[in-house]
PDB file of C-alpha atoms in Angstrom:
ATOM      1  CA  MET A  92      -0.203   0.048  -0.170  1.00  0.00           C
ATOM      2  CA  ASN A  93       1.409   3.436  -1.140  1.00  0.00           C
ATOM      3  CA  VAL A  94       1.436   6.226   0.892  1.00  0.00           C
ATOM      4  CA  ARG A  95       1.842   9.851  -0.333  1.00  0.00           C
ATOM      5  CA  PRO A  96       3.653  12.159   2.173  1.00  0.00           C
ATOM      6  CA  GLY A  97       0.706  14.642   4.382  1.00  0.00           C
ATOM      7  CA  PRO A  98       1.243  18.359   3.663  1.00  0.00           C
ATOM      8  CA  ALA A  99       3.692  18.593   7.320  1.00  0.00           C
ATOM      9  CA  LEU A 100       6.278  16.284   5.507  1.00  0.00           C
ATOM     10  CA  LEU A 101       6.587  18.658   2.549  1.00  0.00           C
ATOM     11  CA  THR A 102       6.370  21.799   3.982  1.00  0.00           C
ATOM     12  CA  ALA A 103       9.772  20.458   6.602  1.00  0.00           C
ATOM     13  CA  LEU A 104      11.825  18.703   3.950  1.00  0.00           C
ATOM     14  CA  PRO A 105      14.690  21.397   3.438  1.00  0.00           C
ATOM     15  CA  ALA A 106      14.269  23.924  -0.085  1.00  0.00           C
ATOM     16  CA  ALA A 107      16.865  22.151  -3.099  1.00  0.00           C
ATOM     17  CA  GLU A 108      19.346  25.560  -2.953  1.00  0.00           C
ATOM     18  CA  PRO A 109      18.835  26.691  -6.635  1.00  0.00           C
ATOM     19  CA  ARG A 110      22.460  26.596  -7.894  1.00  0.00           C
ATOM     20  CA  SER A 111      24.792  28.644 -10.632  1.00  0.00           C
ATOM     21  CA  GLN A 112      25.848  26.792 -13.539  1.00  0.00           C
ATOM     22  CA  GLU A 113      29.574  27.258 -13.092  1.00  0.00           C
ATOM     23  CA  VAL A 114      31.361  29.783 -14.911  1.00  0.00           C
ATOM     24  CA  THR A 115      34.927  28.694 -16.937  1.00  0.00           C
ATOM     25  CA  ASP A 116      37.795  31.429 -17.301  1.00  0.00           C
ATOM     26  CA  TRP A 117      38.148  30.910 -20.464  1.00  0.00           C
ATOM     27  CA  ALA A 118      40.948  33.894 -19.634  1.00  0.00           C
ATOM     28  CA  ALA A 119      43.104  32.317 -18.423  1.00  0.00           C
ATOM     29  CA  ARG A 120      42.587  29.123 -19.663  1.00  0.00           C
ATOM     30  CA  ILE A 121      43.778  30.595 -23.585  1.00  0.00           C
ATOM     31  CA  GLY A 122      47.114  32.772 -21.330  1.00  0.00           C
ATOM     32  CA  TRP A 123      48.123  28.646 -20.945  1.00  0.00           C
ATOM     33  CA  VAL A 124      47.624  27.697 -23.449  1.00  0.00           C
ATOM     34  CA  VAL A 125      49.162  30.982 -25.472  1.00  0.00           C
ATOM     35  CA  GLY A 126      52.098  30.222 -22.909  1.00  0.00           C
ATOM     36  CA  LEU A 127      52.753  26.280 -23.459  1.00  0.00           C
ATOM     37  CA  LEU A 128      52.833  27.341 -27.865  1.00  0.00           C
ATOM     38  CA  LEU A 129      55.174  29.927 -26.997  1.00  0.00           C
ATOM     39  CA  PHE A 130      57.306  27.897 -25.152  1.00  0.00           C
ATOM     40  CA  VAL A 131      57.497  24.618 -27.743  1.00  0.00           C
ATOM     41  CA  ALA A 132      58.705  27.389 -30.789  1.00  0.00           C
ATOM     42  CA  LEU A 133      61.505  28.581 -27.893  1.00  0.00           C
ATOM     43  CA  LEU A 134      62.779  24.834 -27.223  1.00  0.00           C
ATOM     44  CA  TYR A 135      62.266  24.624 -30.871  1.00  0.00           C
ATOM     45  CA  TRP A 136      64.105  27.059 -32.109  1.00  0.00           C
ATOM     46  CA  LEU A 137      66.626  26.675 -30.108  1.00  0.00           C
ATOM     47  CA  MET A 138      67.286  23.047 -31.266  1.00  0.00           C
ATOM     48  CA  ARG A 139      67.676  24.609 -34.662  1.00  0.00           C
ATOM     49  CA  GLN A 140      69.902  27.500 -33.178  1.00  0.00           C
ATOM     50  CA  GLY A 141      72.214  24.676 -31.568  1.00  0.00           C
ATOM     51  CA  TRP A 142      71.961  22.201 -34.731  1.00  0.00           C
ATOM     52  CA  LYS A 143      72.917  25.682 -36.707  1.00  0.00           C
ATOM     53  CA  TRP A 144      75.785  26.179 -34.625  1.00  0.00           C
ATOM     54  CA  ARG A 145      76.986  22.855 -34.613  1.00  0.00           C
ATOM     55  CA  GLY A 146      76.954  22.826 -38.951  1.00  0.00           C
ATOM     56  CA  THR A 147      79.419  25.743 -38.778  1.00  0.00           C
ATOM     57  CA  LEU A 148      81.769  23.456 -36.855  1.00  0.00           C
ATOM     58  CA  GLN A 149      81.934  21.410 -38.283  1.00  0.00           C
ATOM     59  CA  GLY A 150      82.876  23.712 -41.690  1.00  0.00           C
ATOM     60  CA  ASP A 151      85.784  21.273 -42.061  1.00  0.00           C
ATOM     61  CA  LEU A 152      84.788  19.048 -43.361  1.00  0.00           C
ATOM     62  CA  PRO A 153      85.070  18.306 -46.991  1.00  0.00           C
ATOM     63  CA  GLU A 154      81.600  17.267 -49.077  1.00  0.00           C
ATOM     64  CA  PRO A 155      81.064  13.346 -49.728  1.00  0.00           C
ATOM     65  CA  ALA A 156      81.408  12.289 -52.530  1.00  0.00           C
ATOM     66  CA  GLU A 157      78.130  11.903 -54.625  1.00  0.00           C
ATOM     67  CA  PRO A 158      77.018   8.392 -56.265  1.00  0.00           C
ATOM     68  CA  LEU A 159      78.624   7.006 -59.103  1.00  0.00           C
ATOM     69  CA  PRO A 160      77.339   7.434 -61.682  1.00  0.00           C
ATOM     70  CA  ALA A 161      75.068   4.191 -62.761  1.00  0.00           C
ATOM     71  CA  GLY A 162      77.050   1.130 -64.182  1.00  0.00           C
ATOM     72  CA  THR A 163      80.537   2.621 -63.691  1.00  0.00           C
ATOM     73  CA  SER A 164      80.767   0.822 -59.934  1.00  0.00           C
ATOM     74  CA  GLY A 165      81.145  -2.307 -61.177  1.00  0.00           C
ATOM     75  CA  GLY A 166      78.908  -5.057 -60.147  1.00  0.00           C
ATOM     76  CA  THR A 167      76.857  -4.982 -56.840  1.00  0.00           C
ATOM     77  CA  LEU A 168      78.208  -7.140 -53.848  1.00  0.00           C
ATOM     78  CA  LEU A 169      75.149  -6.534 -51.877  1.00  0.00           C
ATOM     79  CA  ALA A 170      72.424  -4.072 -51.862  1.00  0.00           C
ATOM     80  CA  ALA A 171      69.388  -3.752 -48.858  1.00  0.00           C
ATOM     81  CA  ALA A 172      66.730  -0.758 -48.278  1.00  0.00           C
ATOM     82  CA  GLY A 173      67.037   0.847 -44.216  1.00  0.00           C
ATOM     83  CA  ARG A 174      66.840   4.009 -42.627  1.00  0.00           C
ATOM     84  CA  TYR A 175      69.638   5.399 -42.126  1.00  0.00           C
ATOM     85  CA  HIS A 176      70.062   6.966 -38.786  1.00  0.00           C
ATOM     86  CA  GLY A 177      72.689   9.521 -38.520  1.00  0.00           C
ATOM     87  CA  SER A 178      75.818   9.718 -38.529  1.00  0.00           C
ATOM     88  CA  THR A 179      79.354  10.868 -35.424  1.00  0.00           C
ATOM     89  CA  SER A 180      82.328  11.413 -34.714  1.00  0.00           C
ATOM     90  CA  ALA A 181      84.132   6.856 -34.340  1.00  0.00           C
ATOM     91  CA  GLY A 182      82.891   6.938 -31.459  1.00  0.00           C
ATOM     92  CA  GLN A 183      81.495   9.094 -29.633  1.00  0.00           C
ATOM     93  CA  TRP A 184      77.770   9.249 -29.957  1.00  0.00           C
ATOM     94  CA  LEU A 185      77.118  11.923 -28.577  1.00  0.00           C
ATOM     95  CA  ASP A 186      79.131  14.367 -31.607  1.00  0.00           C
ATOM     96  CA  ARG A 187      76.495  14.605 -33.921  1.00  0.00           C
ATOM     97  CA  ILE A 188      78.185  14.998 -37.553  1.00  0.00           C
ATOM     98  CA  VAL A 189      75.512  17.687 -38.643  1.00  0.00           C
ATOM     99  CA  ALA A 190      77.851  19.304 -41.540  1.00  0.00           C
ATOM    100  CA  HIS A 191      76.883  18.165 -45.283  1.00  0.00           C
ATOM    101  CA  GLY A 192      73.102  16.406 -44.206  1.00  0.00           C
ATOM    102  CA  LEU A 193      74.355  13.941 -43.189  1.00  0.00           C
ATOM    103  CA  GLY A 194      72.426  15.081 -39.945  1.00  0.00           C
ATOM    104  CA  THR A 195      69.587  13.943 -41.259  1.00  0.00           C
ATOM    105  CA  ARG A 196      67.626  10.794 -40.986  1.00  0.00           C
ATOM    106  CA  SER A 197      66.085   9.350 -43.568  1.00  0.00           C
ATOM    107  CA  ARG A 198      65.096   6.120 -45.796  1.00  0.00           C
ATOM    108  CA  ALA A 199      67.614   4.932 -47.568  1.00  0.00           C
ATOM    109  CA  ALA A 200      68.769   2.421 -50.178  1.00  0.00           C
ATOM    110  CA  LEU A 201      72.709   1.044 -50.094  1.00  0.00           C
ATOM    111  CA  THR A 202      74.126  -1.100 -52.222  1.00  0.00           C
ATOM    112  CA  LEU A 203      77.935  -2.424 -51.578  1.00  0.00           C
ATOM    113  CA  THR A 204      80.523  -2.836 -55.009  1.00  0.00           C
ATOM    114  CA  ALA A 205      85.307  -3.304 -55.310  1.00  0.00           C
ATOM    115  CA  ALA A 206      83.671   0.844 -55.954  1.00  0.00           C
ATOM    116  CA  GLY A 207      82.444   1.420 -52.443  1.00  0.00           C
ATOM    117  CA  LEU A 208      79.677   2.192 -50.256  1.00  0.00           C
ATOM    118  CA  THR A 209      76.875   4.018 -51.847  1.00  0.00           C
ATOM    119  CA  VAL A 210      73.807   5.889 -50.382  1.00  0.00           C
ATOM    120  CA  GLU A 211      70.848   6.979 -51.732  1.00  0.00           C
ATOM    121  CA  ARG A 212      68.456   9.068 -48.864  1.00  0.00           C
ATOM    122  CA  PRO A 213      65.155  10.202 -50.958  1.00  0.00           C
ATOM    123  CA  GLY A 214      64.079  13.682 -49.391  1.00  0.00           C
ATOM    124  CA  ALA A 215      67.948  14.085 -48.368  1.00  0.00           C
ATOM    125  CA  ARG A 216      71.140  14.595 -49.599  1.00  0.00           C
ATOM    126  CA  ASP A 217      72.921  11.439 -51.598  1.00  0.00           C
ATOM    127  CA  PHE A 218      76.657  10.453 -50.617  1.00  0.00           C
ATOM    128  CA  PHE A 219      78.818   7.741 -51.579  1.00  0.00           C
ATOM    129  CA  VAL A 220      81.859   6.064 -49.293  1.00  0.00           C
ATOM    130  CA  PRO A 221      86.026   5.653 -51.976  1.00  0.00           C
ATOM    131  CA  VAL A 222      86.382   1.954 -50.638  1.00  0.00           C
ATOM    132  CA  GLU A 223      89.726   3.756 -50.251  1.00  0.00           C
ATOM    133  CA  LYS A 224      88.043   5.695 -47.689  1.00  0.00           C
ATOM    134  CA  LEU A 225      86.131   2.504 -45.820  1.00  0.00           C
ATOM    135  CA  ARG A 226      87.466   1.640 -42.730  1.00  0.00           C
ATOM    136  CA  GLY A 227      85.157  -1.210 -40.710  1.00  0.00           C
ATOM    137  CA  ALA A 228      82.229  -1.871 -39.892  1.00  0.00           C
ATOM    138  CA  ARG A 229      80.218  -3.364 -37.218  1.00  0.00           C
ATOM    139  CA  LEU A 230      76.692  -4.339 -34.962  1.00  0.00           C
ATOM    140  CA  GLU A 231      76.112  -1.724 -32.309  1.00  0.00           C
ATOM    141  CA  LYS A 232      73.319  -1.101 -30.131  1.00  0.00           C
ATOM    142  CA  GLY A 233      72.319   2.497 -30.624  1.00  0.00           C
ATOM    143  CA  ILE A 234      73.670   5.953 -32.533  1.00  0.00           C
ATOM    144  CA  ALA A 235      73.229   9.513 -31.618  1.00  0.00           C
ATOM    145  CA  GLY A 236      70.433   8.863 -30.126  1.00  0.00           C
ATOM    146  CA  LYS A 237      69.085   6.522 -31.725  1.00  0.00           C
ATOM    147  CA  VAL A 238      69.152   3.037 -29.028  1.00  0.00           C
ATOM    148  CA  LEU A 239      67.686  -0.087 -30.977  1.00  0.00           C
ATOM    149  CA  THR A 240      68.560  -4.184 -29.283  1.00  0.00           C
ATOM    150  CA  GLU A 241      71.841  -5.017 -29.088  1.00  0.00           C
ATOM    151  CA  GLY A 242      74.016  -5.593 -32.275  1.00  0.00           C
ATOM    152  CA  GLY A 243      70.233  -4.072 -33.951  1.00  0.00           C
ATOM    153  CA  LEU A 244      72.199  -1.578 -34.970  1.00  0.00           C
ATOM    154  CA  LEU A 245      75.160  -1.050 -38.592  1.00  0.00           C
ATOM    155  CA  ALA A 246      77.642   1.234 -38.132  1.00  0.00           C
ATOM    156  CA  VAL A 247      80.458   2.350 -41.000  1.00  0.00           C
ATOM    157  CA  THR A 248      83.241   4.017 -39.999  1.00  0.00           C
ATOM    158  CA  TRP A 249      84.299   5.667 -42.841  1.00  0.00           C
ATOM    159  CA  GLU A 250      87.078   8.358 -43.384  1.00  0.00           C
ATOM    160  CA  LEU A 251      85.893  12.173 -44.887  1.00  0.00           C
ATOM    161  CA  GLY A 252      88.710  14.608 -44.740  1.00  0.00           C
ATOM    162  CA  ASP A 253      91.103  13.495 -41.572  1.00  0.00           C
ATOM    163  CA  ARG A 254      88.551  12.613 -39.662  1.00  0.00           C
ATOM    164  CA  LEU A 255      86.594   9.429 -39.234  1.00  0.00           C
ATOM    165  CA  LEU A 256      83.051   8.955 -38.978  1.00  0.00           C
ATOM    166  CA  ASP A 257      81.116   6.050 -38.202  1.00  0.00           C
ATOM    167  CA  SER A 258      77.479   6.281 -39.794  1.00  0.00           C
ATOM    168  CA  GLY A 259      74.752   3.949 -38.589  1.00  0.00           C
ATOM    169  CA  PHE A 260      72.121   2.350 -40.877  1.00  0.00           C
ATOM    170  CA  ARG A 261      68.973  -0.396 -40.002  1.00  0.00           C
ATOM    171  CA  LEU A 262      67.857  -2.271 -42.919  1.00  0.00           C
ATOM    172  CA  ASP A 263      64.509  -3.635 -42.930  1.00  0.00           C
ATOM    173  CA  HIS A 264      66.280  -7.436 -42.536  1.00  0.00           C
ATOM    174  CA  PRO A 265      68.156  -7.119 -40.144  1.00  0.00           C
ATOM    175  CA  SER A 266      69.816 -10.615 -40.017  1.00  0.00           C
ATOM    176  CA  GLU A 267      71.484  -9.065 -42.834  1.00  0.00           C
ATOM    177  CA  GLN A 268      73.306  -6.965 -40.992  1.00  0.00           C
ATOM    178  CA  ALA A 269      76.224  -9.463 -40.348  1.00  0.00           C
ATOM    179  CA  ALA A 270      76.846  -9.897 -43.684  1.00  0.00           C
ATOM    180  CA  TRP A 271      77.882  -5.806 -44.238  1.00  0.00           C
ATOM    181  CA  VAL A 272      79.718  -6.554 -41.842  1.00  0.00           C
ATOM    182  CA  GLU A 273      81.696  -8.982 -42.536  1.00  0.00           C
ATOM    183  CA  ARG A 274      82.231  -8.105 -46.413  1.00  0.00           C
ATOM    184  CA  ILE A 275      83.153  -4.194 -45.748  1.00  0.00           C
ATOM    185  CA  ALA A 276      85.906  -5.385 -43.744  1.00  0.00           C
ATOM    186  CA  GLY A 277      87.198  -7.296 -45.691  1.00  0.00           C
ATOM    187  CA  LEU A 278      86.504  -3.997 -48.552  1.00  0.00           C
ATOM    188  CA  ALA A 279      88.868  -1.915 -46.328  1.00  0.00           C
ATOM    189  CA  ALA A 280      91.422  -4.270 -45.448  1.00  0.00           C
ATOM    190  CA  ASP A 281      92.025  -3.927 -49.459  1.00  0.00           C
ATOM    191  CA  GLY A 282      90.941  -1.059 -50.647  1.00  0.00           C
ATOM    192  CA  SER A 283      93.139   0.330 -48.024  1.00  0.00           C
ATOM    193  CA  ALA A 284      96.135  -1.433 -48.467  1.00  0.00           C
ATOM    194  CA  THR A 285      99.524   0.853 -48.857  1.00  0.00           C
ATOM    195  CA  PRO A 286     101.473   1.074 -51.674  1.00  0.00           C
ATOM    196  CA  GLY A 287     103.890  -2.679 -51.260  1.00  0.00           C
ATOM    197  CA  ALA A 288     102.031  -3.809 -48.547  1.00  0.00           C
ATOM    198  CA  GLU A 289     100.912  -7.150 -48.706  1.00  0.00           C
ATOM    199  CA  PRO A 290      97.290  -7.042 -50.002  1.00  0.00           C
ATOM    200  CA  GLY A 291      94.723  -7.025 -47.819  1.00  0.00           C
ATOM    201  CA  THR A 292      97.229  -5.046 -44.727  1.00  0.00           C
ATOM    202  CA  ALA A 293      95.418  -2.047 -43.418  1.00  0.00           C
ATOM    203  CA  PRO A 294      98.158   0.872 -43.525  1.00  0.00           C
ATOM    204  CA  ALA A 295     100.087   1.419 -39.951  1.00  0.00           C
ATOM    205  CA  GLY A 296      97.181   3.937 -37.645  1.00  0.00           C
ATOM    206  CA  ASP A 297      94.220   2.290 -39.447  1.00  0.00           C
ATOM    207  CA  SER A 298      92.061  -1.153 -38.974  1.00  0.00           C
ATOM    208  CA  ALA A 299      88.268  -2.552 -40.415  1.00  0.00           C
ATOM    209  CA  VAL A 300      86.897  -1.784 -36.763  1.00  0.00           C
ATOM    210  CA  THR A 301      84.980  -4.834 -36.393  1.00  0.00           C
ATOM    211  CA  GLY A 302      84.236  -4.385 -32.581  1.00  0.00           C
ATOM    212  CA  PRO A 303      83.609  -2.243 -30.248  1.00  0.00           C
ATOM    213  CA  TYR A 304      83.569   1.107 -30.509  1.00  0.00           C
ATOM    214  CA  HIS A 305      87.505   2.163 -30.875  1.00  0.00           C
ATOM    215  CA  HIS A 306      89.288   6.032 -29.663  1.00  0.00           C
ATOM    216  CA  ALA A 307      87.770   8.511 -31.842  1.00  0.00           C
ATOM    217  CA  VAL A 308      90.791  10.174 -33.593  1.00  0.00           C
ATOM    218  CA  THR A 309      89.582  13.514 -32.729  1.00  0.00           C
ATOM    219  CA  PRO A 310      88.917  15.722 -29.849  1.00  0.00           C
ATOM    220  CA  GLU A 311      85.274  15.762 -28.375  1.00  0.00           C
ATOM    221  CA  ARG A 312      83.237  18.916 -28.674  1.00  0.00           C
ATOM    222  CA  ASP A 313      81.666  20.278 -26.107  1.00  0.00           C
ATOM    223  CA  THR A 314      77.821  21.071 -28.162  1.00  0.00           C
TER     224      THR A 314
END
């Protein structure tokens, strides 16, 4: 049986207090958003300035060689596609090389011939490493701020001007990287032999780098 509240009970119940809609402080919110955007823009500008400054410091580096015309580099020994993750001074992860577009990460097509290593990069500058400039290769876990699993990166050591550089690549099929290390090491030993030396003998002071990181030939710059 339903019991309806009487008039006395209804008058005893407290009246619901009227609630006003919460007012949003749009001015404060817009100010925070604008401030955040300005902060991000400042960080981006500082990064760009640091990048340009590093490029200026590396102005002594000569430009890498251009790829050879098709059909002039001999038969293809190895070819693969992957990603180019940047270059550093040999043995120094933090000393990134940005001059001549070497700091731009991109897709890459690698072709290894008896003449050297060709790196073609869509949207970035292609370059060629003559066989006499190859100094070896090894498997690493990272380079220039890019960290992968142990042995997940193909690091190629080569000479540009009077400096040794490490260039990092991640092939689309990482299982093929060990073959690249072996073949580049062989070419580096043969291509850098001095006149009168035994075939496959590197000149004094240079070696085909296949082991852990070696000491850099230039002092690390605080950039």
